[in-house]
Amino acid sequence: MRLCAVSVDLDEIPNYFAIHGLPEPSAPERWLVYDVAIDRLREFARELSLPMTLFAIGNDLRRPEAAEKLREASEAGFEIANHSFGHRYDFARLERSVMEWEVEQGALAIKAAVGARPVGFRAPGYTVTDEVMSVLVERGVEYDSSVFPCPAYWSAKAAALGAIALRGRKSRSIIDTPAVLLAPTRPYRVGKPYWRRGKGLLELPIQVTRGLRLPFIGTSVTLGGPAFARRLARMCAGEPLVNLELHGIDLLDAADGLEALRPHQPDVRVSLGRKLDALRAAVGELRERGYSFVTLREGASRLSE
Ligand SMILES: [Zn+2]
């Protein structure tokens, strides 16, 4: 099996300001993902004939323009999946009833916008627990795609949170248990604890390369540029399901109105043109190696067969 699924988390701009402990941005910057990036994504998907999965945050859909953009994407064939209602970075530490509310309200908001209940879930900040998994099963979720067994990401996040704290700012992001680094890097059914194999929910981990387990995600692909993107893609070739995770912000750059993020986020300094070239290179490399592209939902059902 050689399947590749490209998914995009539609985290709206204020989330990035919150991660860096910066004050909330004002309109129109705060809506750039729905107002600008989704159109670019659709163009990119059309150009490369790519099926894609979009992970939407329920709360963003209260704005009619955002709900409309998502409905149009759904009608154009994108899978719409659930990225929780409020994208709380402490999601995995919430009380069970609040966690249930976050999952259910996210699903209802998506259903109201696009007419169908989502079957896939991704936790805010890649952080899950056994309790999260049990809530997802109870809410009828068919696959989760949150586990990110990437040592480089884990230590970079720990370092970044430390640096933000040292500057006296407070990030809303939290760090997962290092046990997540023991999780399988290929799709698996979760056991207890969730980072062990079992018979539970189907987990589609965020992609890491073989060997070094480097992150194969939008940030590393766009920051590294086209040649590096091809190398990363080659290091994933052979995996049954390559799960390439992007963010809406990967289709934006500083010139779109993100100057305030420039000092804090190197990927914002890369031009849109170069980011697109890097993404094309990653997709092209996998296609040349015999990969066909599917939504995560389709990938999940092929894996379940
Ligand atoms: Zn997110």
XYZ file of C-alpha atoms and ligand atoms in Angstrom:
306
model
C 0.000 0.000 0.000
C 1.316 3.444 -0.941
C -1.159 6.106 0.073
C -0.518 9.707 0.975
C -3.029 11.957 2.716
C -2.518 15.712 2.930
C -4.456 17.359 5.739
C -4.627 20.977 6.807
C -5.397 22.287 10.287
C -7.339 25.510 9.892
C -6.007 27.121 13.092
C -6.933 30.785 12.748
C -4.289 33.484 13.275
C -5.052 34.391 16.941
C -3.881 30.856 17.907
C -0.342 31.722 16.789
C -0.375 34.972 18.731
C -1.507 32.965 21.773
C 1.295 30.398 21.354
C 3.867 33.205 21.471
C 2.063 34.997 24.278
C 1.362 38.050 22.070
C -1.751 40.261 22.352
C -4.680 39.360 20.063
C -4.383 40.612 16.475
C -7.133 42.797 15.044
C -9.220 42.290 11.929
C -8.569 41.559 9.078
C -5.414 39.628 10.172
C -7.355 37.482 12.576
C -9.293 35.793 9.752
C -6.527 35.252 7.205
C -6.788 31.451 7.242
C -10.462 31.363 6.241
C -10.451 34.555 4.170
C -7.217 33.996 2.213
C -5.521 30.644 2.826
C -8.486 28.366 1.998
C -8.790 29.833 -1.504
C -5.059 29.242 -2.030
C -5.400 25.693 -0.754
C -8.221 24.997 -3.156
C -6.168 26.352 -6.043
C -3.182 24.238 -4.957
C -5.366 21.127 -4.633
C -6.848 21.751 -8.084
C -3.442 22.289 -9.674
C -2.073 18.999 -8.318
C -5.388 17.047 -8.328
C -4.970 16.468 -4.596
C -7.749 15.232 -2.351
C -7.384 16.890 1.063
C -8.745 16.811 4.572
C -9.422 20.070 6.402
C -9.498 20.064 10.219
C -11.843 22.854 11.274
C -12.284 24.473 14.692
C -15.990 24.720 15.510
C -15.829 28.122 17.147
C -14.455 29.734 13.954
C -17.612 28.688 12.112
C -19.760 31.066 14.107
C -18.606 33.650 11.570
C -20.880 33.140 8.539
C -18.089 33.891 6.045
C -15.977 31.089 7.532
C -18.854 28.592 7.533
C -19.522 29.463 3.897
C -15.860 28.910 2.919
C -15.911 25.512 4.591
C -19.181 24.515 2.918
C -17.758 25.436 -0.501
C -14.626 23.374 0.193
C -16.758 20.422 1.270
C -18.818 20.672 -1.919
C -15.581 20.755 -3.916
C -14.678 17.337 -2.450
C -12.552 18.190 0.594
C -13.080 16.007 3.643
C -13.961 18.159 6.651
C -12.787 16.794 10.005
C -13.040 17.944 13.614
C -10.281 19.966 15.312
C -12.424 20.525 18.464
C -14.727 23.436 19.237
C -12.439 25.880 21.005
C -8.915 24.609 20.159
C -7.986 24.737 23.814
C -4.327 23.917 24.217
C -5.159 22.342 27.585
C -7.750 20.104 25.863
C -6.120 16.858 27.014
C -6.124 18.061 30.632
C -9.773 19.098 30.747
C -12.379 17.361 32.837
C -14.067 14.581 30.902
C -17.408 16.394 30.571
C -15.699 19.502 29.133
C -13.631 17.336 26.800
C -16.849 15.684 25.564
C -18.383 19.094 25.038
C -15.359 20.227 22.989
C -15.563 17.175 20.704
C -19.360 17.201 20.345
C -19.739 20.940 19.774
C -16.929 20.863 17.215
C -18.759 18.070 15.349
C -22.122 19.892 15.551
C -20.652 23.174 14.283
C -19.149 21.350 11.296
C -22.384 19.509 10.628
C -24.289 22.797 10.691
C -21.822 24.329 8.211
C -21.342 21.484 5.727
C -24.329 19.202 6.324
C -22.431 16.100 7.463
C -20.969 14.972 10.765
C -17.159 14.613 10.634
C -15.614 11.165 11.230
C -12.026 12.241 11.886
C -10.533 14.106 14.836
C -7.271 15.910 15.566
C -6.526 17.276 19.028
C -5.232 20.826 19.508
C -1.436 20.819 19.865
C -1.158 17.052 19.078
C -1.815 16.252 22.728
C -4.000 13.252 23.625
C -4.541 10.901 26.566
C -6.355 7.605 27.156
C -9.328 9.643 28.289
C -9.342 11.630 25.022
C -9.347 8.359 23.075
C -12.259 6.989 25.068
C -14.265 10.202 24.553
C -13.627 9.996 20.794
C -14.889 6.399 20.604
C -17.969 7.330 22.608
C -18.688 10.238 20.227
C -18.560 7.953 17.169
C -15.215 9.179 15.824
C -13.782 6.696 13.292
C -10.164 7.771 13.274
C -7.866 10.075 15.235
C -4.819 11.775 13.777
C -3.036 13.548 16.641
C -0.133 11.413 17.791
C 3.187 12.933 16.734
C 6.074 10.657 17.762
C 8.767 13.142 16.803
C 11.727 13.703 19.175
C 12.865 16.831 17.275
C 9.424 18.432 17.543
C 9.017 17.448 21.171
C 12.325 18.966 22.271
C 11.865 22.069 20.083
C 8.473 22.647 21.669
C 9.866 22.169 25.164
C 12.696 24.607 24.365
C 10.326 27.161 22.814
C 7.980 27.077 25.800
C 10.991 27.532 28.082
C 12.230 30.519 26.063
C 8.799 32.155 26.065
C 8.583 31.727 29.841
C 12.087 33.188 30.257
C 10.987 36.331 28.404
C 8.237 36.679 30.979
C 5.406 35.889 28.563
C 2.930 33.102 29.022
C 2.200 30.655 26.215
C -1.141 28.880 26.123
C 0.543 25.817 24.641
C 1.292 22.733 26.759
C 3.668 19.851 26.269
C 2.716 16.191 25.887
C 4.262 13.374 27.918
C 7.558 12.192 26.381
C 5.972 8.699 26.289
C 4.318 9.792 23.028
C 7.773 9.336 21.483
C 7.350 5.575 22.040
C 4.177 5.468 19.912
C 4.217 3.631 16.570
C 5.032 5.866 13.611
C 2.648 3.970 11.319
C -1.159 3.736 11.584
C -2.204 1.558 14.517
C -5.122 0.749 16.771
C -4.604 2.331 20.168
C -4.238 0.288 23.317
C -3.740 1.392 26.900
C -1.809 3.567 27.226
C -2.710 5.079 23.864
C 0.902 5.028 22.642
C 0.872 1.228 22.689
C -0.805 -0.992 20.108
C -4.172 -2.447 21.018
C -7.664 -2.946 19.640
C -9.071 0.529 20.105
C -9.545 3.551 17.860
C -7.583 3.777 14.609
C -4.758 6.292 15.034
C -3.074 7.851 12.000
C 0.086 9.423 13.428
C 1.452 12.676 12.036
C 4.276 11.746 9.678
C 7.897 11.417 10.713
C 10.697 10.147 8.494
C 12.132 6.695 8.954
C 15.317 6.513 11.014
C 15.799 10.006 12.425
C 12.066 10.580 12.772
C 12.295 14.106 11.408
C 8.954 15.895 11.119
C 7.396 15.657 7.653
C 4.913 18.489 8.144
C 4.163 21.844 6.514
C 6.572 23.771 8.726
C 9.616 21.595 8.012
C 8.777 21.285 4.303
C 8.234 25.025 3.741
C 11.153 26.111 5.955
C 13.524 23.653 4.287
C 12.666 24.597 0.698
C 12.107 22.376 -2.375
C 15.323 20.289 -2.288
C 15.012 19.533 1.428
C 11.289 18.787 0.974
C 12.183 16.138 -1.619
C 14.723 14.620 0.745
C 12.209 14.435 3.579
C 9.641 12.871 1.224
C 12.201 10.268 0.118
C 12.838 9.422 3.760
C 9.117 8.637 4.157
C 8.803 6.588 0.969
C 7.919 2.983 1.722
C 5.501 3.868 4.510
C 1.999 2.478 3.850
C 0.260 5.799 4.595
C 2.221 9.048 4.477
C 0.247 11.521 6.578
C 1.449 14.999 5.598
C -0.005 17.588 7.939
C -0.110 21.263 6.978
C -1.576 24.331 8.616
C -3.543 27.109 6.954
C -0.683 29.478 7.838
C 1.592 27.455 5.499
C -0.281 29.156 2.644
C 0.370 32.661 4.042
C 3.458 34.812 4.475
C 4.502 37.997 6.294
C 3.235 40.181 3.415
C -0.323 38.986 4.066
C -0.331 40.994 7.310
C 1.644 38.745 9.623
C 4.535 41.148 10.286
C 3.976 40.869 14.036
C 4.717 37.121 13.918
C 7.917 37.578 11.901
C 10.339 37.742 14.844
C 8.755 34.692 16.497
C 8.044 32.313 13.627
C 10.690 31.694 10.959
C 8.182 30.029 8.599
C 6.279 33.319 8.330
C 9.414 34.876 6.764
C 9.426 32.384 3.872
C 7.609 33.762 0.802
C 4.393 32.136 -0.354
C 5.950 31.288 -3.721
C 8.789 29.357 -2.115
C 6.434 27.582 0.265
C 4.268 26.415 -2.639
C 7.341 25.215 -4.543
C 8.454 23.196 -1.520
C 5.002 21.634 -1.139
C 4.897 20.817 -4.880
C 8.320 19.173 -4.551
C 7.188 16.990 -1.625
C 4.018 15.887 -3.430
C 5.922 15.340 -6.697
C 8.538 13.149 -5.023
C 5.884 10.894 -3.488
C 3.967 10.655 -6.774
C 7.144 9.624 -8.571
C 7.516 6.879 -5.982
C 4.117 5.428 -6.751
C 1.987 7.093 -4.089
C -1.659 7.846 -4.703
C -3.325 10.630 -2.780
C -6.424 10.139 -0.656
C -8.299 11.910 2.115
C -7.550 10.679 5.637
C -11.039 9.205 5.742
C -10.370 7.135 2.650
C -6.923 6.174 3.959
C -8.522 5.076 7.233
C -11.096 2.931 5.488
C -8.502 1.329 3.186
C -6.380 0.508 6.254
C -9.377 -1.014 8.040
C -10.087 -3.416 5.171
Zn -4.433 23.207 15.711
